[in-house]
């Protein structure tokens, strides 16, 4: 009996810091966020809350900027997730082919993942400059140049290119770990059947990696839906030029902290984003499960 | 013959991608040693025509805030890392080894928390910190991030697979549960702690959004935030901005060089099946 009490005491003692943060900064805020989403919040002097029912949610349907932000974010997710997944897989397969200098390449490839998004964004802004390195290279190659940062038609693409470049190596490492688990006998069997290198990749490697791919896609979805740092730094917080780099999270930030009286509305938008991420994740799961049935 | 062509092709892919990866860093590095004159002239050369350290001098000596931002970042990232290592392992150990009422529900809550995007808690967190008077403070940056559900989960998995015999022997020697944890188990968890340390440190060091919301006093800025305000101030001084970016990146590279093997392990651990 005494022993049991002691064990309970030790358990809660060891859990106490985690419990404290969990209650005060995670679970409490989730409940508070639900409350906020149904209220109009005024922050002048003392903070006041006025119940407005579903107004905040209805407002999203009439908000042009919200529609632009959702559209930009979806476009970004739909292009970036497949690109970075395929690039990660190709890089991992190449690195796993048993060539010399693998270690060196692995370290080099991993650099962008280590570097902070703030630094990467600044470096790319410097390269995207009108007279910058990227336009210079394009000119030398005889390709058209762009006003990467200032042209609303290309600004989001500029962020996409940068993020595919910086995120693919992270997923590459996950693929690399999984590739090492594929039994050699599978490749030997394929070889006996006369498969060439590409066929082996397509009929052995890719199907074997399906569970890992599912994981990579889900993590990619969650990450891309939350695009913020790059857009913020790129556009100095505005989402410009002409709202072309406005993402849902940037809009939530603006409504919560930059305009007065829209904090409750921002909380409602945050819930809509969480819901979109949840639906996308569930769809992906369902899709990949059905595929693995046959 | 065919095999050799294949191999050459693979090397071409590897080298080409290595170049694509390295160019932005090399370009930033070379720009940080160039004079403003050369920067604005728009000539493209990876080797500075007139090599200069003035940009680094400028950010460290003229820009008094820069060292302060570096210090803030270091204080916050190191404290957050140490606390995470301690608290995540404590919670992970309790969930793996101890029997107490409510354990199962706690574990389920921690798993559920993993799925909530940060944007949902961001606004209420701001209001709570404001209520506590913790906006613009170290504790406002540290306390909410001193545990991490992902790593509590990871530590639990680690301790579950940990051999029980050692603990039983220590118990026979009269050590209490807490004594066993702190003196026997924790020191043996070093590989798991190393991987965790790297990720927590990098997460804190590189974080942009949390400091942006919590800190408004430039004295308390962390580097990412300082860097961003630096950009606003020196909008066309890309030589300064690149020098500052390089200073910011160096500590992470050093840590990476030291802990390289844990990195890969840690990723396949957190990202694994």
Coordinates of C-alpha atoms in Angstrom, one line a residue:
Chain A
X1 CA 0.0 0.0 0.0
X2 CA 2.7 2.4 1.0
X3 CA 4.7 1.4 -2.0
X4 CA 1.8 2.2 -4.3
X5 CA 1.4 5.7 -2.8
X6 CA 5.0 6.3 -3.2
X7 CA 4.9 5.3 -6.8
X8 CA 1.9 7.5 -7.5
X9 CA 3.7 10.4 -5.8
X10 CA 6.9 9.8 -7.9
X11 CA 4.8 9.6 -11.0
X12 CA 3.1 12.9 -10.6
X13 CA 6.3 14.5 -9.4
X14 CA 8.1 13.5 -12.6
X15 CA 5.1 14.5 -14.7
X16 CA 4.6 17.9 -12.9
X17 CA 6.5 20.2 -15.2
X18 CA 4.9 18.6 -18.3
X19 CA 1.5 18.8 -16.7
X20 CA 2.0 22.5 -15.8
X21 CA 2.9 23.5 -19.4
X22 CA 0.2 21.2 -20.8
X23 CA -2.5 22.7 -18.8
X24 CA -1.4 26.4 -18.9
X25 CA -0.1 26.7 -22.5
X26 CA -1.7 23.9 -24.5
X27 CA -5.0 22.5 -23.2
X28 CA -6.1 25.7 -21.5
X29 CA -5.4 27.7 -24.7
X30 CA -7.3 25.2 -26.8
X31 CA -10.4 25.8 -24.7
X32 CA -9.8 29.5 -24.6
X33 CA -9.4 29.5 -28.4
X34 CA -12.9 28.0 -28.8
X35 CA -14.2 30.8 -26.6
X36 CA -12.4 33.5 -28.6
X37 CA -13.7 32.2 -31.9
X38 CA -17.3 33.0 -30.8
X39 CA -16.4 36.4 -29.3
X40 CA -15.4 39.9 -30.5
X41 CA -12.3 40.8 -28.6
X42 CA -11.4 44.4 -27.8
X43 CA -7.9 45.0 -26.5
X44 CA -8.1 48.7 -25.7
X45 CA -6.9 49.1 -22.1
X46 CA -8.7 46.2 -20.5
X47 CA -9.5 43.3 -22.7
X48 CA -13.2 42.8 -23.3
X49 CA -15.1 39.9 -24.9
X50 CA -18.5 40.2 -26.6
X51 CA -20.4 37.1 -27.6
X52 CA -21.1 37.2 -31.3
X53 CA -22.1 33.6 -32.0
X54 CA -21.1 32.4 -35.5
X55 CA -20.4 35.8 -36.9
X56 CA -16.6 35.3 -37.0
X57 CA -17.1 32.1 -39.0
X58 CA -19.7 33.7 -41.4
X59 CA -17.3 36.6 -41.9
X60 CA -14.7 34.4 -43.5
X61 CA -17.1 33.7 -46.4
X62 CA -17.3 37.4 -47.2
X63 CA -13.6 38.2 -46.7
X64 CA -11.8 38.7 -50.0
X65 CA -8.4 38.6 -48.4
X66 CA -9.2 35.3 -46.6
X67 CA -10.2 33.8 -49.9
X68 CA -7.0 35.0 -51.5
X69 CA -5.0 33.6 -48.5
X70 CA -6.7 30.2 -48.7
X71 CA -6.2 30.1 -52.5
X72 CA -2.5 31.0 -52.2
X73 CA -2.0 28.4 -49.5
X74 CA -3.7 25.6 -51.4
X75 CA -1.8 26.4 -54.5
X76 CA 1.4 26.4 -52.5
X77 CA 0.6 23.0 -50.8
X78 CA -0.5 21.3 -54.1
X79 CA 2.7 22.3 -55.9
X80 CA 5.3 22.1 -53.1
X81 CA 4.3 18.8 -51.4
X82 CA 4.6 16.5 -54.5
X83 CA 7.8 18.3 -55.7
X84 CA 9.6 18.0 -52.4
X85 CA 8.5 14.4 -51.9
X86 CA 9.7 13.3 -55.4
X87 CA 13.0 15.2 -55.1
X88 CA 13.6 13.7 -51.6
X89 CA 13.0 10.2 -52.9
X90 CA 15.2 10.7 -56.0
X91 CA 18.0 12.2 -53.9
X92 CA 17.8 9.4 -51.3
X93 CA 17.9 6.7 -54.0
X94 CA 20.9 8.3 -55.7
X95 CA 22.7 8.6 -52.3
X96 CA 21.9 5.0 -51.5
X97 CA 23.4 3.6 -54.7
X98 CA 26.7 2.7 -53.0
X99 CA 28.8 5.5 -54.5
X100 CA 31.9 7.0 -53.0
X101 CA 31.7 10.2 -51.0
X102 CA 28.1 9.5 -49.8
X103 CA 28.9 11.0 -46.4
X104 CA 30.2 14.2 -47.9
X105 CA 27.1 14.6 -50.1
X106 CA 24.8 13.8 -47.2
X107 CA 26.3 16.6 -45.1
X108 CA 26.2 19.1 -48.0
X109 CA 22.6 18.3 -48.8
X110 CA 21.5 18.7 -45.2
X111 CA 22.8 22.3 -44.8
X112 CA 19.5 24.0 -45.8
X113 CA 17.6 22.0 -43.3
X114 CA 19.9 23.3 -40.5
X115 CA 19.7 26.9 -41.5
X116 CA 17.0 29.1 -40.1
X117 CA 14.1 30.1 -42.3
X118 CA 14.9 33.7 -41.6
X119 CA 18.5 33.4 -42.9
X120 CA 17.5 31.4 -45.9
X121 CA 14.8 33.8 -46.8
X122 CA 17.2 36.7 -46.6
X123 CA 19.8 34.9 -48.7
X124 CA 17.2 34.1 -51.4
X125 CA 15.9 37.6 -51.4
X126 CA 19.5 38.7 -52.1
X127 CA 19.7 36.2 -54.9
X128 CA 16.3 37.1 -56.3
X129 CA 17.3 40.7 -56.6
X130 CA 16.5 42.3 -60.0
X131 CA 20.3 42.4 -60.8
X132 CA 20.9 39.4 -58.6
X133 CA 22.6 36.1 -59.0
X134 CA 19.5 34.1 -60.2
X135 CA 18.5 36.6 -62.9
X136 CA 22.2 36.7 -64.0
X137 CA 22.3 32.9 -64.4
X138 CA 19.0 33.0 -66.3
X139 CA 20.4 35.6 -68.6
X140 CA 23.6 33.6 -69.3
X141 CA 21.5 30.6 -70.1
X142 CA 19.3 32.7 -72.4
X143 CA 16.2 32.3 -70.3
X144 CA 13.7 35.1 -69.3
X145 CA 14.5 37.0 -66.1
X146 CA 11.9 38.0 -63.5
X147 CA 11.2 40.6 -60.9
X148 CA 11.0 37.8 -58.4
X149 CA 10.1 39.8 -55.3
X150 CA 8.1 42.7 -56.9
X151 CA 6.0 40.9 -59.5
X152 CA 2.7 39.5 -58.0
X153 CA 2.7 36.7 -60.7
X154 CA 6.0 35.2 -59.6
X155 CA 6.5 36.2 -55.9
X156 CA 4.8 33.0 -54.5
X157 CA 6.7 30.9 -57.0
X158 CA 9.9 32.4 -55.7
X159 CA 9.0 31.2 -52.2
X160 CA 8.0 27.8 -53.5
X161 CA 11.4 27.2 -55.2
X162 CA 13.2 28.2 -52.1
X163 CA 11.2 25.9 -49.9
X164 CA 11.3 22.9 -52.1
X165 CA 15.1 23.4 -52.1
X166 CA 15.3 23.7 -48.3
X167 CA 12.8 21.0 -47.2
X168 CA 13.5 18.1 -49.6
X169 CA 16.8 17.2 -47.8
X170 CA 15.0 16.7 -44.5
X171 CA 12.6 14.2 -46.1
X172 CA 15.6 12.7 -48.0
X173 CA 17.1 11.6 -44.7
X174 CA 13.9 9.9 -43.7
X175 CA 13.8 8.0 -47.0
X176 CA 17.5 7.1 -46.6
X177 CA 16.8 5.4 -43.3
X178 CA 13.9 3.5 -44.8
X179 CA 15.9 2.5 -47.9
X180 CA 18.5 0.7 -45.8
X181 CA 15.7 -1.6 -44.6
X182 CA 14.8 -3.0 -48.0
X183 CA 16.0 -6.6 -48.2
X184 CA 18.6 -7.2 -51.0
X185 CA 16.7 -10.4 -51.9
X186 CA 13.9 -8.3 -53.4
X187 CA 16.4 -6.6 -55.8
X188 CA 18.1 -9.9 -56.6
X189 CA 14.7 -11.5 -57.4
X190 CA 13.9 -8.5 -59.7
X191 CA 17.3 -8.8 -61.3
X192 CA 16.6 -12.5 -62.1
X193 CA 13.4 -11.4 -63.8
X194 CA 15.5 -9.1 -66.0
X195 CA 14.6 -5.8 -64.4
X196 CA 16.9 -2.8 -65.2
X197 CA 17.8 -0.1 -62.7
X198 CA 14.8 2.1 -63.4
X199 CA 12.4 -0.9 -63.2
X200 CA 13.9 -2.0 -59.9
X201 CA 13.4 1.5 -58.6
X202 CA 9.8 1.7 -59.8
X203 CA 8.6 -1.9 -59.0
X204 CA 10.7 -2.6 -55.8
X205 CA 11.8 0.6 -54.1
X206 CA 8.7 2.8 -54.6
X207 CA 6.1 0.2 -53.4
X208 CA 8.3 -0.8 -50.5
X209 CA 8.6 2.8 -49.4
X210 CA 4.8 3.5 -49.5
X211 CA 4.3 3.7 -45.7
X212 CA 7.2 6.1 -45.4
X213 CA 5.9 8.1 -48.4
X214 CA 2.6 8.4 -46.7
X215 CA 4.4 9.8 -43.6
X216 CA 6.5 12.2 -45.6
X217 CA 3.4 13.5 -47.5
X218 CA 1.4 14.0 -44.2
X219 CA 4.4 15.9 -42.6
X220 CA 4.7 17.9 -45.8
X221 CA 1.0 18.8 -45.8
X222 CA 1.2 19.9 -42.2
X223 CA 4.3 22.0 -42.8
X224 CA 3.2 23.6 -46.0
X225 CA -0.2 24.6 -44.7
X226 CA 1.5 26.6 -42.0
X227 CA 3.8 28.7 -44.3
X228 CA 4.5 31.9 -42.5
X229 CA 8.1 32.9 -41.9
X230 CA 9.1 33.1 -45.5
X231 CA 6.0 35.1 -46.6
X232 CA 6.4 37.4 -43.7
X233 CA 10.0 38.2 -44.3
X234 CA 9.6 38.3 -48.1
X235 CA 6.8 40.8 -48.0
X236 CA 7.9 42.7 -44.8
X237 CA 4.7 41.4 -43.1
X238 CA 2.2 42.6 -45.7
X239 CA 1.7 39.5 -47.9
X240 CA 2.4 41.6 -50.9
X241 CA 3.0 42.5 -53.7
X242 CA -0.8 42.7 -54.2
X243 CA -1.6 39.9 -51.7
X244 CA 0.3 37.4 -53.8
X245 CA 2.3 36.0 -50.9
X246 CA -0.5 36.2 -48.4
X247 CA -1.0 32.9 -46.6
X248 CA -3.6 31.8 -44.1
X249 CA -1.2 31.9 -41.2
X250 CA 0.1 35.4 -42.2
X251 CA -3.5 36.6 -42.4
X252 CA -4.2 35.1 -38.9
X253 CA -1.2 36.9 -37.6
X254 CA -2.3 40.2 -39.2
X255 CA -5.9 40.0 -37.8
X256 CA -4.7 38.8 -34.4
X257 CA -1.9 41.3 -33.7
X258 CA -1.9 44.0 -36.3
X259 CA -5.5 45.2 -36.6
X260 CA -7.7 46.1 -33.7
X261 CA -10.8 44.2 -32.7
X262 CA -10.2 41.2 -35.0
X263 CA -8.6 38.8 -32.6
X264 CA -11.7 36.7 -32.3
X265 CA -12.0 36.5 -36.0
X266 CA -8.3 35.5 -36.2
X267 CA -9.1 32.6 -33.8
X268 CA -12.0 31.5 -36.0
X269 CA -9.6 31.5 -39.0
X270 CA -7.1 29.4 -37.0
X271 CA -9.8 26.8 -36.4
X272 CA -10.7 26.7 -40.1
X273 CA -7.0 26.2 -40.9
X274 CA -6.8 23.4 -38.3
X275 CA -9.9 21.8 -39.9
X276 CA -8.4 22.1 -43.4
X277 CA -5.2 20.4 -42.2
X278 CA -7.1 17.7 -40.5
X279 CA -9.2 17.0 -43.6
X280 CA -6.2 16.9 -45.9
X281 CA -4.4 14.5 -43.6
X282 CA -7.4 12.2 -43.3
X283 CA -7.8 12.3 -47.1
X284 CA -4.2 11.4 -47.6
X285 CA -4.5 8.5 -45.2
X286 CA -7.6 7.1 -46.8
X287 CA -6.1 7.5 -50.2
X288 CA -2.8 5.7 -49.3
X289 CA -4.7 2.9 -47.5
X290 CA -6.9 2.2 -50.5
X291 CA -3.9 2.0 -52.7
X292 CA -2.2 -0.5 -50.6
X293 CA -5.2 -2.8 -50.8
X294 CA -4.0 -4.4 -54.0
Chain B
X1 CA 30.0 -0.7 -69.8
X2 CA 26.3 0.0 -69.2
X3 CA 27.0 0.0 -65.5
X4 CA 29.7 2.6 -65.8
X5 CA 27.5 4.9 -67.7
X6 CA 24.8 4.5 -65.0
X7 CA 27.3 5.2 -62.3
X8 CA 28.6 8.3 -64.0
X9 CA 25.1 9.5 -64.4
X10 CA 24.5 9.1 -60.7
X11 CA 27.6 11.1 -59.9
X12 CA 26.5 13.8 -62.2
X13 CA 23.2 14.0 -60.4
X14 CA 24.9 14.1 -57.0
X15 CA 27.4 16.7 -57.9
X16 CA 24.9 18.9 -59.7
X17 CA 22.6 18.9 -56.6
X18 CA 25.5 19.5 -54.3
X19 CA 26.3 22.7 -56.3
X20 CA 22.7 23.7 -56.2
X21 CA 22.7 23.3 -52.5
X22 CA 26.0 25.1 -51.9
X23 CA 25.6 28.1 -54.2
X24 CA 23.3 30.2 -52.0
X25 CA 25.6 29.7 -49.0
X26 CA 28.7 30.5 -50.9
X27 CA 27.1 33.5 -52.5
X28 CA 26.0 34.8 -49.1
X29 CA 29.4 34.2 -47.7
X30 CA 31.2 36.0 -50.5
X31 CA 28.8 38.9 -50.4
X32 CA 29.5 39.3 -46.7
X33 CA 33.2 40.1 -47.5
X34 CA 32.4 42.5 -50.3
X35 CA 32.4 46.3 -50.2
X36 CA 29.1 48.1 -50.6
X37 CA 30.4 49.5 -53.9
X38 CA 30.9 46.1 -55.3
X39 CA 27.5 45.0 -54.0
X40 CA 25.6 47.8 -55.7
X41 CA 27.6 47.6 -59.0
X42 CA 25.8 44.3 -59.8
X43 CA 28.8 42.5 -61.0
X44 CA 28.7 38.7 -60.4
X45 CA 31.8 37.2 -58.9
X46 CA 32.1 34.7 -56.1
X47 CA 35.5 36.1 -55.2
X48 CA 35.4 39.6 -53.7
X49 CA 37.4 42.1 -55.7
X50 CA 38.3 43.9 -52.6
X51 CA 38.1 41.6 -49.6
X52 CA 36.9 43.4 -46.5
X53 CA 36.0 42.6 -42.9
X54 CA 34.2 45.9 -42.5
X55 CA 30.7 44.4 -42.7
X56 CA 31.4 42.2 -39.7
X57 CA 33.0 45.1 -37.8
X58 CA 29.9 47.2 -38.7
X59 CA 27.4 44.7 -37.3
X60 CA 29.4 43.9 -34.1
X61 CA 30.7 47.4 -33.2
X62 CA 28.4 50.0 -34.8
X63 CA 25.3 48.0 -34.4
X64 CA 25.3 47.6 -30.6
X65 CA 22.2 45.5 -30.6
X66 CA 23.6 42.7 -32.6
X67 CA 25.7 41.1 -29.8
X68 CA 22.8 41.5 -27.5
X69 CA 20.5 39.6 -29.9
X70 CA 23.1 36.9 -30.1
X71 CA 23.2 36.6 -26.3
X72 CA 19.4 36.6 -26.0
X73 CA 19.2 33.8 -28.6
X74 CA 21.9 31.8 -26.8
X75 CA 20.3 32.2 -23.3
X76 CA 16.9 31.2 -24.5
X77 CA 18.0 28.3 -26.7
X78 CA 20.3 26.8 -24.1
X79 CA 17.8 27.1 -21.2
X80 CA 15.0 25.7 -23.3
X81 CA 17.2 22.8 -24.4
X82 CA 18.3 21.9 -20.9
X83 CA 14.8 22.1 -19.5
X84 CA 13.4 20.0 -22.3
X85 CA 15.9 17.3 -21.9
X86 CA 15.1 17.1 -18.2
X87 CA 11.4 17.5 -18.2
X88 CA 10.7 15.4 -21.4
X89 CA 12.7 12.5 -20.0
X90 CA 11.0 12.8 -16.6
X91 CA 7.6 12.6 -18.1
X92 CA 8.6 9.9 -20.6
X93 CA 10.0 7.8 -17.8
X94 CA 6.9 8.2 -15.6
X95 CA 4.7 7.2 -18.6
X96 CA 6.9 4.2 -19.4
X97 CA 7.8 2.7 -16.0
X98 CA 5.6 4.0 -13.2
X99 CA 2.1 3.0 -12.3
X100 CA -0.2 5.8 -11.2
X101 CA -3.9 6.7 -11.7
X102 CA -4.6 8.7 -14.8
X103 CA -1.5 7.6 -16.6
X104 CA -3.3 6.2 -19.6
X105 CA -5.5 9.4 -20.2
X106 CA -2.4 11.5 -19.8
X107 CA -0.6 9.6 -22.5
X108 CA -3.6 9.9 -24.8
X109 CA -3.8 13.6 -24.2
X110 CA -0.1 14.0 -25.1
X111 CA -0.6 12.1 -28.3
X112 CA -3.7 14.3 -29.2
X113 CA -1.7 17.5 -28.5
X114 CA 0.8 16.4 -31.2
X115 CA -1.9 17.0 -33.8
X116 CA -3.0 20.5 -32.8
X117 CA -1.4 23.1 -35.1
X118 CA 0.4 25.9 -33.3
X119 CA -1.9 28.6 -34.8
X120 CA -4.8 27.5 -32.7
X121 CA -3.0 28.0 -29.4
X122 CA -1.0 31.1 -30.6
X123 CA -3.6 33.7 -29.9
X124 CA -4.8 32.5 -26.5
X125 CA -1.2 32.0 -25.5
X126 CA -0.5 35.6 -26.2
X127 CA -3.4 36.7 -24.0
X128 CA -2.3 34.4 -21.2
X129 CA 1.3 35.7 -21.3
X130 CA -0.1 39.2 -21.3
X131 CA -2.2 38.4 -18.3
X132 CA 0.9 37.0 -16.5
X133 CA 3.0 40.0 -17.5
X134 CA 5.3 37.8 -19.4
X135 CA 5.3 39.5 -22.7
X136 CA 8.8 40.8 -23.5
X137 CA 10.5 38.5 -21.1
X138 CA 12.8 35.5 -21.1
X139 CA 10.3 33.4 -19.1
X140 CA 7.6 34.2 -21.7
X141 CA 9.9 32.7 -24.3
X142 CA 11.1 29.8 -22.2
X143 CA 8.3 28.4 -20.0
X144 CA 5.7 27.6 -22.7
X145 CA 8.3 25.7 -24.7
X146 CA 10.1 23.9 -21.9
X147 CA 8.4 20.6 -22.7
X148 CA 7.6 19.1 -26.1
X149 CA 5.0 16.4 -26.7
X150 CA 6.9 14.8 -29.5
X151 CA 10.0 14.2 -27.4
X152 CA 7.9 13.1 -24.3
X153 CA 6.6 10.4 -26.7
X154 CA 10.0 9.6 -28.0
X155 CA 11.5 9.3 -24.5
X156 CA 8.6 7.0 -23.5
X157 CA 9.4 4.7 -26.4
X158 CA 13.1 4.8 -25.4
X159 CA 12.5 3.9 -21.8
X160 CA 10.0 1.1 -22.6
X161 CA 12.8 -0.7 -24.5
X162 CA 15.3 0.0 -21.8
X163 CA 16.5 -3.2 -19.9
X164 CA 14.8 -3.4 -16.5
X165 CA 17.5 -5.4 -14.8
X166 CA 19.7 -2.4 -14.0
X167 CA 16.8 -0.6 -12.3
X168 CA 16.0 -3.7 -10.3
X169 CA 19.6 -4.0 -9.1
X170 CA 19.6 -0.4 -8.0
X171 CA 16.3 -0.9 -6.2
X172 CA 17.9 -3.7 -4.2
X173 CA 20.7 -1.4 -3.3
X174 CA 18.1 0.9 -1.7
X175 CA 17.8 3.6 -4.2
X176 CA 14.4 5.3 -4.5
X177 CA 12.4 5.6 -7.7
X178 CA 13.7 9.2 -8.3
X179 CA 17.2 8.1 -7.3
X180 CA 17.1 5.4 -9.9
X181 CA 15.9 7.8 -12.5
X182 CA 18.4 10.5 -12.0
X183 CA 21.5 8.4 -11.1
X184 CA 21.1 5.3 -13.2
X185 CA 18.6 5.8 -16.1
X186 CA 19.2 9.3 -17.2
X187 CA 22.9 9.0 -17.7
X188 CA 22.4 5.9 -19.8
X189 CA 19.9 7.7 -22.0
X190 CA 22.6 9.9 -23.6
X191 CA 22.1 8.9 -27.2
X192 CA 18.4 9.7 -27.1
X193 CA 19.1 12.9 -25.2
X194 CA 21.7 14.0 -27.8
X195 CA 19.3 13.7 -30.7
X196 CA 16.7 15.6 -28.8
X197 CA 19.1 18.3 -27.7
X198 CA 20.0 19.1 -31.3
X199 CA 16.4 19.4 -32.4
X200 CA 15.2 21.4 -29.5
X201 CA 18.1 23.8 -29.7
X202 CA 17.7 24.3 -33.4
X203 CA 13.9 24.7 -33.1
X204 CA 14.4 27.4 -30.4
X205 CA 17.4 29.1 -32.1
X206 CA 15.7 29.3 -35.5
X207 CA 12.1 30.1 -34.3
X208 CA 10.7 33.2 -35.9
X209 CA 7.0 33.3 -35.1
X210 CA 7.0 33.0 -31.3
X211 CA 9.5 35.8 -30.7
X212 CA 7.7 37.9 -33.3
X213 CA 4.5 37.7 -31.3
X214 CA 5.9 37.8 -27.7
X215 CA 8.8 40.3 -28.0
X216 CA 8.4 43.9 -29.1
X217 CA 11.3 45.4 -27.2
X218 CA 14.4 45.4 -29.5
X219 CA 16.6 44.8 -26.4
X220 CA 15.1 41.4 -26.0
X221 CA 14.9 40.4 -29.6
X222 CA 16.3 37.0 -30.6
X223 CA 18.5 36.8 -33.7
X224 CA 15.9 35.9 -36.3
X225 CA 13.8 38.8 -35.2
X226 CA 16.8 41.1 -34.9
X227 CA 17.8 40.0 -38.4
X228 CA 14.4 40.9 -39.8
X229 CA 14.5 44.4 -38.2
X230 CA 18.1 44.7 -39.4
X231 CA 16.8 44.1 -42.9
X232 CA 14.2 46.9 -42.5
X233 CA 16.9 49.3 -41.3
X234 CA 19.6 48.5 -43.8
X235 CA 17.3 47.7 -46.7
X236 CA 19.9 48.1 -49.4
X237 CA 23.0 47.2 -47.4
X238 CA 23.0 43.5 -48.5
X239 CA 26.7 43.2 -47.4
X240 CA 25.7 43.9 -43.8
X241 CA 22.6 41.6 -44.0
X242 CA 24.7 38.8 -45.4
X243 CA 27.4 39.2 -42.8
X244 CA 24.7 39.1 -40.0
X245 CA 23.2 36.0 -41.7
X246 CA 26.5 34.2 -41.7
X247 CA 27.1 35.0 -38.0
X248 CA 23.7 33.6 -37.2
X249 CA 24.3 30.4 -39.1
X250 CA 27.8 29.6 -37.7
X251 CA 26.7 28.2 -34.3
X252 CA 24.3 25.8 -35.9
X253 CA 27.0 24.5 -38.3
X254 CA 29.4 24.0 -35.4
X255 CA 26.8 22.0 -33.5
X256 CA 26.0 20.0 -36.6
X257 CA 29.6 19.2 -37.1
X258 CA 29.9 17.9 -33.6
X259 CA 26.7 15.9 -33.5
X260 CA 26.4 14.8 -37.1
X261 CA 25.7 11.1 -36.4
X262 CA 23.0 11.9 -33.9
X263 CA 21.2 14.1 -36.4
X264 CA 20.6 11.3 -38.9
X265 CA 19.6 9.0 -36.0
X266 CA 17.3 11.6 -34.5
X267 CA 15.5 12.2 -37.8
X268 CA 15.0 8.5 -38.5
X269 CA 13.8 8.3 -34.8
X270 CA 11.3 11.1 -34.9
X271 CA 10.4 10.6 -38.5
X272 CA 10.6 6.8 -38.4
X273 CA 8.0 4.2 -38.8

